[in-house]
Structure formats: structure tokens, C-alpha cells
CSV table of C-alpha atoms in Angstrom, one decimal:
chain,number,residue,atom,x,y,z
A,1,MET,CA,82.0,257.6,184.6
A,2,SER,CA,80.4,259.7,182.0
A,3,ALA,CA,78.0,262.5,182.8
A,4,ALA,CA,74.4,262.0,181.9
A,5,ALA,CA,73.2,263.7,178.7
A,6,PRO,CA,71.7,267.1,179.4
A,7,SER,CA,68.1,266.6,180.3
A,8,THR,CA,65.4,268.4,178.3
A,9,LEU,CA,62.3,270.2,179.4
A,10,GLU,CA,60.2,267.8,177.4
A,11,GLY,CA,57.2,266.5,179.4
A,12,THR,CA,55.0,267.6,182.2
A,13,TRP,CA,56.2,268.9,185.5
A,14,ALA,CA,54.5,269.2,188.9
A,15,LEU,CA,54.8,272.2,191.2
A,16,ASP,CA,56.9,271.8,194.4
A,17,LYS,CA,54.7,274.0,196.5
A,18,LEU,CA,57.0,274.0,199.5
A,19,HIS,CA,59.7,275.7,197.3
A,20,SER,CA,57.4,278.1,195.5
A,21,THR,CA,56.0,281.5,196.2
A,22,ALA,CA,53.6,284.0,194.6
A,23,SER,CA,53.8,287.6,195.9
A,24,PHE,CA,53.1,291.1,195.0
A,25,ALA,CA,54.3,294.6,195.9
A,26,VAL,CA,52.5,297.9,195.6
A,27,LYS,CA,53.4,301.4,196.6
A,28,HIS,CA,51.3,303.0,199.3
A,29,MET,CA,51.4,306.3,201.2
A,30,VAL,CA,53.4,307.5,198.1
A,31,VAL,CA,56.8,306.2,199.2
A,32,SER,CA,56.3,303.0,201.2
A,33,THR,CA,56.1,299.6,199.5
A,34,PHE,CA,53.7,296.9,200.8
A,35,ARG,CA,54.5,293.3,200.0
A,36,THR,CA,52.7,290.2,200.7
A,37,SER,CA,52.3,286.7,199.3
A,38,PHE,CA,49.7,284.0,198.8
A,39,LYS,CA,50.0,280.9,200.9
A,40,ASP,CA,48.3,278.5,198.5
A,41,ILE,CA,49.5,278.4,194.9
A,42,ASP,CA,49.2,275.8,192.2
A,43,ALA,CA,50.9,275.8,188.8
A,44,THR,CA,51.7,273.5,185.9
A,45,PHE,CA,54.6,273.5,183.5
A,46,ALA,CA,54.7,271.4,180.3
A,47,ALA,CA,57.0,271.3,177.3
A,48,ASN,CA,56.2,269.8,174.0
A,49,GLY,CA,59.0,270.3,171.6
A,50,ASP,CA,59.7,274.0,171.5
A,51,GLU,CA,56.3,274.8,173.0
A,52,ILE,CA,56.3,275.6,176.7
A,53,ALA,CA,53.1,276.1,178.6
A,54,LEU,CA,52.8,277.6,182.1
A,55,THR,CA,49.6,278.0,184.1
A,56,GLY,CA,49.0,279.1,187.7
A,57,THR,CA,46.1,279.5,190.1
A,58,VAL,CA,46.1,281.3,193.4
A,59,PRO,CA,43.0,281.5,195.7
A,60,ALA,CA,42.8,285.2,196.7
A,61,GLU,CA,41.7,284.2,200.2
A,62,SER,CA,45.1,282.5,200.7
A,63,ILE,CA,46.7,286.0,201.0
A,64,ASP,CA,49.1,286.1,203.9
A,65,ILE,CA,47.2,288.7,206.0
A,66,ASP,CA,45.6,287.8,209.2
A,67,GLN,CA,44.4,291.1,210.6
A,68,PRO,CA,40.6,290.7,210.3
A,69,ASP,CA,39.7,294.2,209.2
A,70,PHE,CA,42.5,294.5,206.7
A,71,ARG,CA,41.8,291.0,205.4
A,72,GLY,CA,38.1,291.7,205.2
A,73,HIS,CA,38.7,294.9,203.1
A,74,LEU,CA,40.9,293.0,200.7
A,75,MET,CA,38.4,290.1,200.3
A,76,SER,CA,35.5,292.6,199.7
A,77,ALA,CA,34.2,293.8,196.3
A,78,GLU,CA,36.5,296.9,196.7
A,79,PHE,CA,39.4,294.5,196.1
A,80,PHE,CA,39.3,290.8,195.2
A,81,ASP,CA,35.6,290.2,195.6
A,82,VAL,CA,36.3,286.5,196.6
A,83,ALA,CA,32.6,285.7,197.1
A,84,ASN,CA,32.2,286.0,193.3
A,85,THR,CA,35.7,285.6,191.9
A,86,PRO,CA,37.7,283.4,194.3
A,87,ASN,CA,40.8,282.7,192.1
A,88,ILE,CA,43.6,284.6,190.4
A,89,GLU,CA,44.6,282.7,187.3
A,90,PHE,CA,47.4,282.8,184.8
A,91,ARG,CA,47.8,281.0,181.5
A,92,SER,CA,50.8,281.5,179.2
A,93,THR,CA,50.3,282.1,175.5
A,94,SER,CA,54.0,282.2,174.6
A,95,VAL,CA,57.1,281.3,176.5
A,96,ARG,CA,60.4,282.4,174.8
A,97,ARG,CA,63.8,281.5,176.2
A,98,GLY,CA,66.7,283.8,175.7
A,99,ALA,CA,70.4,283.7,176.5
A,100,ASP,CA,71.6,282.9,180.0
A,101,ASP,CA,68.4,281.3,181.2
A,102,THR,CA,66.4,284.4,180.6
A,103,VAL,CA,62.8,284.0,179.7
A,104,GLN,CA,59.8,286.1,178.5
A,105,VAL,CA,56.4,284.8,179.3
A,106,ASP,CA,53.4,286.3,177.6
A,107,GLY,CA,50.0,285.3,178.9
A,108,GLU,CA,46.7,286.1,180.2
A,109,LEU,CA,46.1,287.1,183.8
A,110,THR,CA,42.6,286.8,185.3
A,111,VAL,CA,41.9,288.8,188.4
A,112,LYS,CA,38.4,289.5,189.7
A,113,GLY,CA,37.0,287.7,186.6
A,114,ILE,CA,38.7,290.1,184.2
A,115,THR,CA,41.3,288.7,181.8
A,116,GLN,CA,44.1,290.9,180.5
A,117,PRO,CA,47.3,290.2,178.6
A,118,VAL,CA,50.4,290.4,180.6
A,119,THR,CA,54.1,290.0,180.0
A,120,ALA,CA,56.5,288.6,182.6
A,121,THR,CA,60.2,288.4,182.4
A,122,GLY,CA,62.8,286.6,184.5
A,123,THR,CA,64.6,283.3,184.4
A,124,LEU,CA,63.9,279.7,183.5
A,125,THR,CA,66.6,277.5,185.0
A,126,GLY,CA,67.3,273.8,184.6
A,127,PRO,CA,66.6,271.0,184.4
A,128,VAL,CA,69.0,270.0,187.1
A,129,ALA,CA,69.0,266.8,189.0
A,130,ASP,CA,68.4,267.1,192.7
A,131,VAL,CA,70.1,264.8,195.3
A,132,MET,CA,67.2,262.4,195.0
A,133,GLY,CA,67.8,262.2,191.2
A,134,ASN,CA,64.7,264.1,190.3
A,135,ASP,CA,64.9,266.6,187.5
A,136,ARG,CA,63.9,270.1,188.6
A,137,VAL,CA,63.3,273.4,186.8
A,138,GLY,CA,62.9,276.8,188.3
A,139,VAL,CA,60.8,279.6,186.9
A,140,GLU,CA,61.3,283.1,188.5
A,141,ILE,CA,59.4,285.8,186.7
A,142,GLU,CA,58.0,289.2,187.4
A,143,ALA,CA,55.4,291.4,185.8
A,144,ASP,CA,54.1,294.9,186.4
A,145,VAL,CA,50.3,295.3,186.0
A,146,ASP,CA,48.0,298.2,186.3
A,147,ARG,CA,45.5,297.1,189.0
A,148,SER,CA,42.8,299.4,187.6
A,149,LEU,CA,42.6,297.2,184.5
A,150,TYR,CA,41.2,294.5,186.8
A,151,ASP,CA,38.6,296.7,188.5
A,152,LEU,CA,40.8,297.0,191.6
A,153,ASN,CA,40.2,300.7,191.9
A,154,TRP,CA,40.1,301.4,195.6
A,155,ASN,CA,42.0,304.6,196.5
A,156,ALA,CA,41.8,307.7,198.6
A,157,PRO,CA,43.6,311.0,198.5
A,158,LEU,CA,46.2,311.5,201.2
A,159,PRO,CA,45.9,314.5,203.5
A,160,LYS,CA,49.3,315.9,202.4
A,161,GLY,CA,48.9,315.0,198.7
A,162,GLY,CA,49.1,311.9,196.5
A,163,GLU,CA,47.1,308.8,196.5
A,164,ALA,CA,46.9,306.2,199.2
A,165,LEU,CA,47.7,303.2,197.0
A,166,GLY,CA,49.7,303.0,193.8
A,167,LYS,CA,48.1,301.7,190.6
A,168,LYS,CA,51.2,299.7,189.5
A,169,VAL,CA,51.4,296.3,191.2
A,170,THR,CA,54.5,294.2,190.7
A,171,LEU,CA,53.8,290.5,190.7
A,172,ALA,CA,56.5,288.0,191.3
A,173,VAL,CA,56.4,284.2,191.2
A,174,HIS,CA,59.2,281.8,192.2
A,175,LEU,CA,58.2,278.4,191.0
A,176,GLU,CA,60.0,275.1,191.3
A,177,PHE,CA,58.8,272.1,189.3
A,178,VAL,CA,59.7,268.4,189.5
A,179,ARG,CA,59.5,266.2,186.4
A,180,GLN,CA,56.5,263.8,186.6
A,181,GLU,CA,57.2,260.2,186.0
A,182,ALA,CA,55.9,259.2,182.5
B,1,MET,CA,58.1,320.7,230.4
B,2,ARG,CA,55.0,318.6,230.7
B,3,ILE,CA,53.3,317.1,227.7
B,4,LEU,CA,49.8,315.6,228.1
B,5,GLY,CA,49.3,312.5,226.0
B,6,ILE,CA,45.8,311.7,225.0
B,7,SER,CA,45.0,308.4,223.4
B,8,GLY,CA,41.8,308.4,221.4
B,9,SER,CA,41.3,304.7,222.1
B,10,LEU,CA,39.7,303.3,225.3
B,11,ARG,CA,40.9,299.8,224.6
B,12,LYS,CA,43.1,298.3,227.3
B,13,ASP,CA,45.7,297.1,224.8
B,14,SER,CA,45.4,300.1,222.5
B,15,HIS,CA,48.1,300.6,219.9
B,16,ASN,CA,47.7,304.3,220.2
B,17,THR,CA,48.2,304.2,224.0
B,18,ALA,CA,51.3,302.1,223.4
B,19,LEU,CA,52.5,304.6,220.8
B,20,LEU,CA,52.2,307.4,223.5
B,21,ARG,CA,54.2,305.2,225.9
B,22,ALA,CA,56.8,304.7,223.2
B,23,ALA,CA,56.9,308.5,222.7
B,24,ALA,CA,57.5,309.0,226.4
B,25,GLU,CA,60.7,307.0,226.1
B,26,LEU,CA,62.0,309.3,223.4
B,27,LEU,CA,61.6,312.6,225.0
B,28,PRO,CA,64.6,314.9,225.6
B,29,PRO,CA,65.8,315.5,229.1
B,30,GLY,CA,63.6,317.7,231.2
B,31,VAL,CA,60.5,316.8,229.3
B,32,GLU,CA,57.9,314.4,230.8
B,33,LEU,CA,54.7,312.9,229.3
B,34,GLU,CA,51.7,312.4,231.4
B,35,LEU,CA,49.1,309.9,230.0
B,36,PHE,CA,45.5,311.2,230.3
B,37,ASP,CA,43.4,308.2,231.5
B,38,GLY,CA,40.0,309.9,231.9
B,39,LEU,CA,38.7,309.9,228.4
B,40,ARG,CA,36.0,307.3,229.3
B,41,ASP,CA,34.7,309.6,232.0
B,42,VAL,CA,34.0,312.5,229.7
B,43,PRO,CA,30.2,312.5,229.1
B,44,PRO,CA,28.6,313.2,225.7
B,45,TYR,CA,28.8,316.9,225.0
B,46,ASP,CA,25.6,318.7,226.0
B,47,ALA,CA,25.5,322.5,225.7
B,48,ASP,CA,22.8,322.5,228.5
B,49,GLU,CA,25.4,321.1,230.8
B,50,ASP,CA,28.2,323.3,229.5
B,51,VAL,CA,28.1,325.7,232.4
B,52,PRO,CA,30.8,325.6,235.1
B,53,GLU,CA,28.5,324.6,237.9
B,54,LEU,CA,27.2,321.6,235.9
B,55,HIS,CA,30.5,320.3,234.5
B,56,ALA,CA,30.9,316.6,235.2
B,57,PRO,CA,34.1,315.5,237.1
B,58,GLY,CA,35.3,313.9,233.8
B,59,VAL,CA,35.1,317.2,232.0
B,60,LEU,CA,36.8,319.0,234.8
B,61,ALA,CA,39.6,316.4,234.9
B,62,LEU,CA,40.1,316.8,231.1
B,63,LYS,CA,40.2,320.5,231.1
B,64,ASP,CA,42.5,320.6,234.2
B,65,ALA,CA,44.9,318.1,232.7
B,66,ILE,CA,45.2,320.1,229.5
B,67,GLU,CA,45.5,323.4,231.4
B,68,ARG,CA,48.4,322.1,233.5
B,69,ALA,CA,50.3,320.8,230.5
B,70,ASP,CA,52.7,322.9,228.4
B,71,ALA,CA,51.7,320.9,225.2
B,72,VAL,CA,49.4,318.1,224.1
B,73,LEU,CA,50.3,315.0,222.1
B,74,ILE,CA,47.3,313.2,220.7
B,75,ALA,CA,47.4,309.6,219.4
B,76,THR,CA,44.4,308.8,217.4
B,77,PRO,CA,43.0,305.6,216.0
B,78,GLU,CA,41.0,305.9,212.8
B,79,TYR,CA,37.3,304.9,212.5
B,80,ASN,CA,35.9,305.1,209.0
B,81,HIS,CA,38.6,307.5,207.9
B,82,SER,CA,37.9,309.9,210.8
B,83,ILE,CA,38.3,310.7,214.5
B,84,PRO,CA,36.9,308.3,217.0
B,85,GLY,CA,33.8,309.7,218.6
B,86,VAL,CA,35.1,309.7,222.2
B,87,LEU,CA,38.1,311.8,221.1
B,88,LYS,CA,36.1,314.3,219.1
B,89,ASN,CA,33.7,314.6,222.0
B,90,ALA,CA,36.5,315.3,224.5
B,91,LEU,CA,38.0,317.9,222.1
B,92,ASP,CA,34.5,319.5,221.8
B,93,TRP,CA,34.3,319.8,225.6
B,94,ALA,CA,37.8,321.2,225.8
B,95,SER,CA,37.1,323.8,223.1
B,96,ARG,CA,34.6,325.6,225.3
B,97,PRO,CA,34.4,328.5,226.0
B,98,VAL,CA,35.7,329.5,222.6
B,99,ALA,CA,37.6,332.7,223.6
B,100,ASP,CA,39.7,331.2,226.3
B,101,ASN,CA,39.5,327.5,226.0
B,102,VAL,CA,42.3,325.4,227.5
B,103,LEU,CA,43.7,324.4,224.1
B,104,ARG,CA,43.9,328.0,222.7
B,105,GLY,CA,47.5,328.8,222.0
B,106,LYS,CA,48.6,325.4,223.3
B,107,PRO,CA,51.2,323.6,221.2
B,108,ALA,CA,49.8,320.3,220.0
B,109,ALA,CA,50.9,317.4,217.8
B,110,VAL,CA,49.1,314.4,216.5
B,111,ILE,CA,50.3,310.8,215.9
B,112,GLY,CA,48.3,307.7,215.0
B,113,ALA,CA,48.3,304.0,214.6
B,114,SER,CA,46.1,301.6,212.8
B,115,THR,CA,46.1,298.0,211.9
B,116,GLY,CA,45.7,298.7,208.2
B,117,LEU,CA,48.2,300.1,205.7
B,118,PHE,CA,47.7,303.8,206.3
B,119,GLY,CA,48.4,304.4,209.9
B,120,ALA,CA,45.3,306.6,210.7
B,121,VAL,CA,46.6,309.2,208.4
B,122,TRP,CA,43.2,310.6,207.7
B,123,ALA,CA,42.1,310.7,211.3
B,124,GLN,CA,45.4,312.5,212.1
B,125,ALA,CA,44.6,315.1,209.5
B,126,GLU,CA,41.1,315.6,210.9
B,127,VAL,CA,42.4,315.9,214.5
B,128,ARG,CA,44.9,318.6,213.3
B,129,LYS,CA,42.0,320.4,211.6
B,130,VAL,CA,39.9,320.3,214.7
B,131,LEU,CA,42.8,321.4,217.0
B,132,GLY,CA,43.4,324.3,214.6
B,133,ALA,CA,39.8,325.3,214.7
B,134,ILE,CA,39.9,325.2,218.5
B,135,GLY,CA,42.9,327.5,218.5
B,136,ALA,CA,45.8,325.2,219.4
B,137,GLU,CA,49.2,325.7,217.8
B,138,VAL,CA,49.3,322.6,215.7
B,139,VAL,CA,52.6,321.0,214.6
B,140,ASP,CA,51.9,320.4,210.9
B,141,ARG,CA,53.3,316.9,210.6
B,142,GLU,CA,51.9,313.4,210.6
B,143,LEU,CA,53.2,310.1,211.9
B,144,PRO,CA,51.2,307.2,210.5
B,145,VAL,CA,52.0,303.9,212.2
B,146,MET,CA,50.6,301.2,209.9
B,147,GLN,CA,50.0,297.5,210.8
B,148,ALA,CA,50.2,298.6,214.4
B,149,HIS,CA,49.5,295.1,215.7
B,150,ALA,CA,53.0,294.0,214.4
B,151,GLN,CA,55.0,297.1,215.4
B,152,PHE,CA,55.5,296.6,219.2
B,153,ASP,CA,57.5,294.0,221.0
B,154,GLU,CA,56.3,292.3,224.2
B,155,TYR,CA,57.7,295.2,226.2
B,156,GLY,CA,55.8,297.8,224.2
B,157,ASN,CA,58.8,299.1,222.4
B,158,LEU,CA,58.6,299.9,218.7
B,159,ARG,CA,60.4,297.2,216.8
B,160,GLU,CA,61.7,299.3,213.9
B,161,GLU,CA,64.6,301.7,214.5
B,162,ASP,CA,63.4,303.8,211.6
B,163,LEU,CA,59.9,304.3,213.2
B,164,ARG,CA,61.5,305.1,216.6
B,165,GLY,CA,63.5,307.8,214.8
B,166,GLN,CA,60.4,309.2,213.1
B,167,LEU,CA,58.5,309.3,216.5
B,168,ALA,CA,61.5,310.9,218.2
B,169,ALA,CA,61.6,313.6,215.5
B,170,HIS,CA,57.9,314.2,215.9
B,171,VAL,CA,58.0,314.7,219.6
B,172,THR,CA,61.2,316.8,219.2
B,173,ALA,CA,59.2,319.1,216.9
B,174,LEU,CA,56.5,319.4,219.5
B,175,VAL,CA,59.1,320.2,222.2
B,176,ARG,CA,60.7,322.8,220.0
B,177,ALA,CA,57.4,324.5,219.2
B,178,THR,CA,56.6,324.5,223.0
B,179,ARG,CA,60.0,326.1,223.8
B,180,GLU,CA,59.4,328.8,221.3
B,181,LYS,CA,56.1,329.5,222.9
B,182,VAL,CA,57.1,329.1,226.5
B,183,PRO,CA,60.9,329.5,226.8
B,184,ALA,CA,60.8,328.5,230.5
B,185,ALA,CA,58.9,325.3,229.9
């Protein structure tokens, strides 16, 4: 029995939401790190020859924070302003694969209606066939962004020095895609 | 040694009251913490009523509890980056008369819990400022307990060992300051 020929990335892929996460981390109180994720993410992955395109959308209100006051502050115009700009969006402009599954993804990130270039790095793994015979690829990438570039400027000086909230936010997505039937 | 714990929250399931109870579990031998439960009975400060014969029972209870204590530990919520009105009001009553108020020279420390990310850190700073103005001997450290709604288990214990350690260090600093002031306490 011969092994199947290595599958290519060619084609369009659908997000397996159950096995995908989008999260961020930001320093607060100078030394602590706050992390949370978004419960609802959508993404597309498509390869056409050497061209790979990745897009993603996250409704800001799907942030995994239930405490009403904390949540209310994040949804307000001081943070995500969901009434006017409900979604966080990403669109790749260039996806370059390196050795050992490494990948660099350049693209445009839109937060609060403001679009800025961003570069994410990580891994692009696959395709591999799962137990059901479906081809899967995994994309795990991270990017550091300056939140002030997106008009997310809230801060306050701490009583003993330093700022309440860091400017650098580390975004991380772990996405699993399944090949769509032609 | 007796420490008076004052929670700046009147709420039945207050995180700050829970924090004081957690602090009571971490005290060294020979030190006890009494929870003051009369904050609701302290009337709004009124200088016209600030004469001994007119003091409301709630004011007398507050002053008496502070006077009997060797030290004070205040747990404050944070409202709009500052001290809850009921707590500030009680401290204003306790601050009178200026020259020999019950807090003057009294070792005091402040802790605080909030459901947000910053653990009432600004309210704590303001309580320390107010206590300093009143003449208390304020321990200059903060203990911000953030996302307080997730910090306690069903028995009221702090879930995180690290935070328990920080709280223990905080109350130990207050006990040390009190022993320096009152060796017999």
C-alpha cells in the first residue's frame, strides 16, 4: 500500500471554529499580564498557486469577559466602541512560508475602524489528513501591536508609578482549517 | 493584639469584607481581627452634630471600635477611581477632633478588591492619603485584588496561593508596625 501523495494547500479551506482561538495579552499594573480571548471567530484560508490568503473577523462583543462593569468599559468608546465599530478584522497581504513550517503573515488589521499594517509570525502546518480523511491545516501566529495606533488610548497613572495598562498588546490566533469539497 | 477591620462596602456579599475575613485567617498567633459591622449606622457627617452630646450611636460605636483596637485594616472598594462615600464619611467622623482623634498615631493599612483589572489601587492610595492626613501611621503598601468575583472559593478562601502570600505579607507588615508602636500589643 503506497502512501498518498503529499497534499497541497491549493484550494479554499473552512475554519474549524471548535479548534480555533483568538486571544490577546496586555501588561497591566506594570508587571501583571491580562489575557483573554474572543468566543466567536471566523476566518478563511485560500491558496492559489503560491498565493496564500488569510482573513479573519472577530466581533469585539464576543470577548470572554462576563463581569458587567468590566465588560461595559471594554465595549464603550474608551475601548472597542462596539456600537460604531463592532468587528475586529484582519486581511493578509502576503503570506510567506519559511523552513520548518514557519510562516510570516503581513496584513492589515482593523480595530475600531482604523486599519494599520501588521506582521505576524508563527507556524503554518499541514495539510495532514485527520481520522475522517479530511485534510487539515493549522495556522498559529502572533503579532505585537501598539493599541494607541487604533485609538485604544485609555490609561491612568498608578499611585506608585507607571501606567495602569501597557501600550503593547500581543495578539495570538490558533486556527484550524478543513479543506472544503470542490 | 487586636486589629479592627473596616470594609468600605455595605454589600452583604462584599468582596472587600471577604478579603478582611481572608486576612483574619492569615494573622500571626496572638493577633485577632474584629470586623466592624456598623458602617451603615454612621450618619452623614454634620459639623452641627459633631459635639459629644449629639453624637449618634453609630458614630460612638465607630470611634469606640477604633479606640479599642491596636491597629486598623481597611478594605476599600473603588467607586469612580476613589473612596466609597460611606467609608470617607466614617473616616471624616473618626478624624474629629483633629488634635486627639481616635486614629491619630494608630497603625493602619489598606487593602482593596475590585471586579476590574486594577484592584481598587486608586481608592487604596486615596484611603492612605486620607488616613495620613488624619494622623494615622500608615503602612505604605498596597494590595490590589483584581477580578475579585473570581478570587474566592465557596468557603471564602482566596484561591491563589500567591495572593494569599501577598495578603499575609501585608498584614504582617501592619502587625510589625503595631509592635514597634505598642510593644505590649
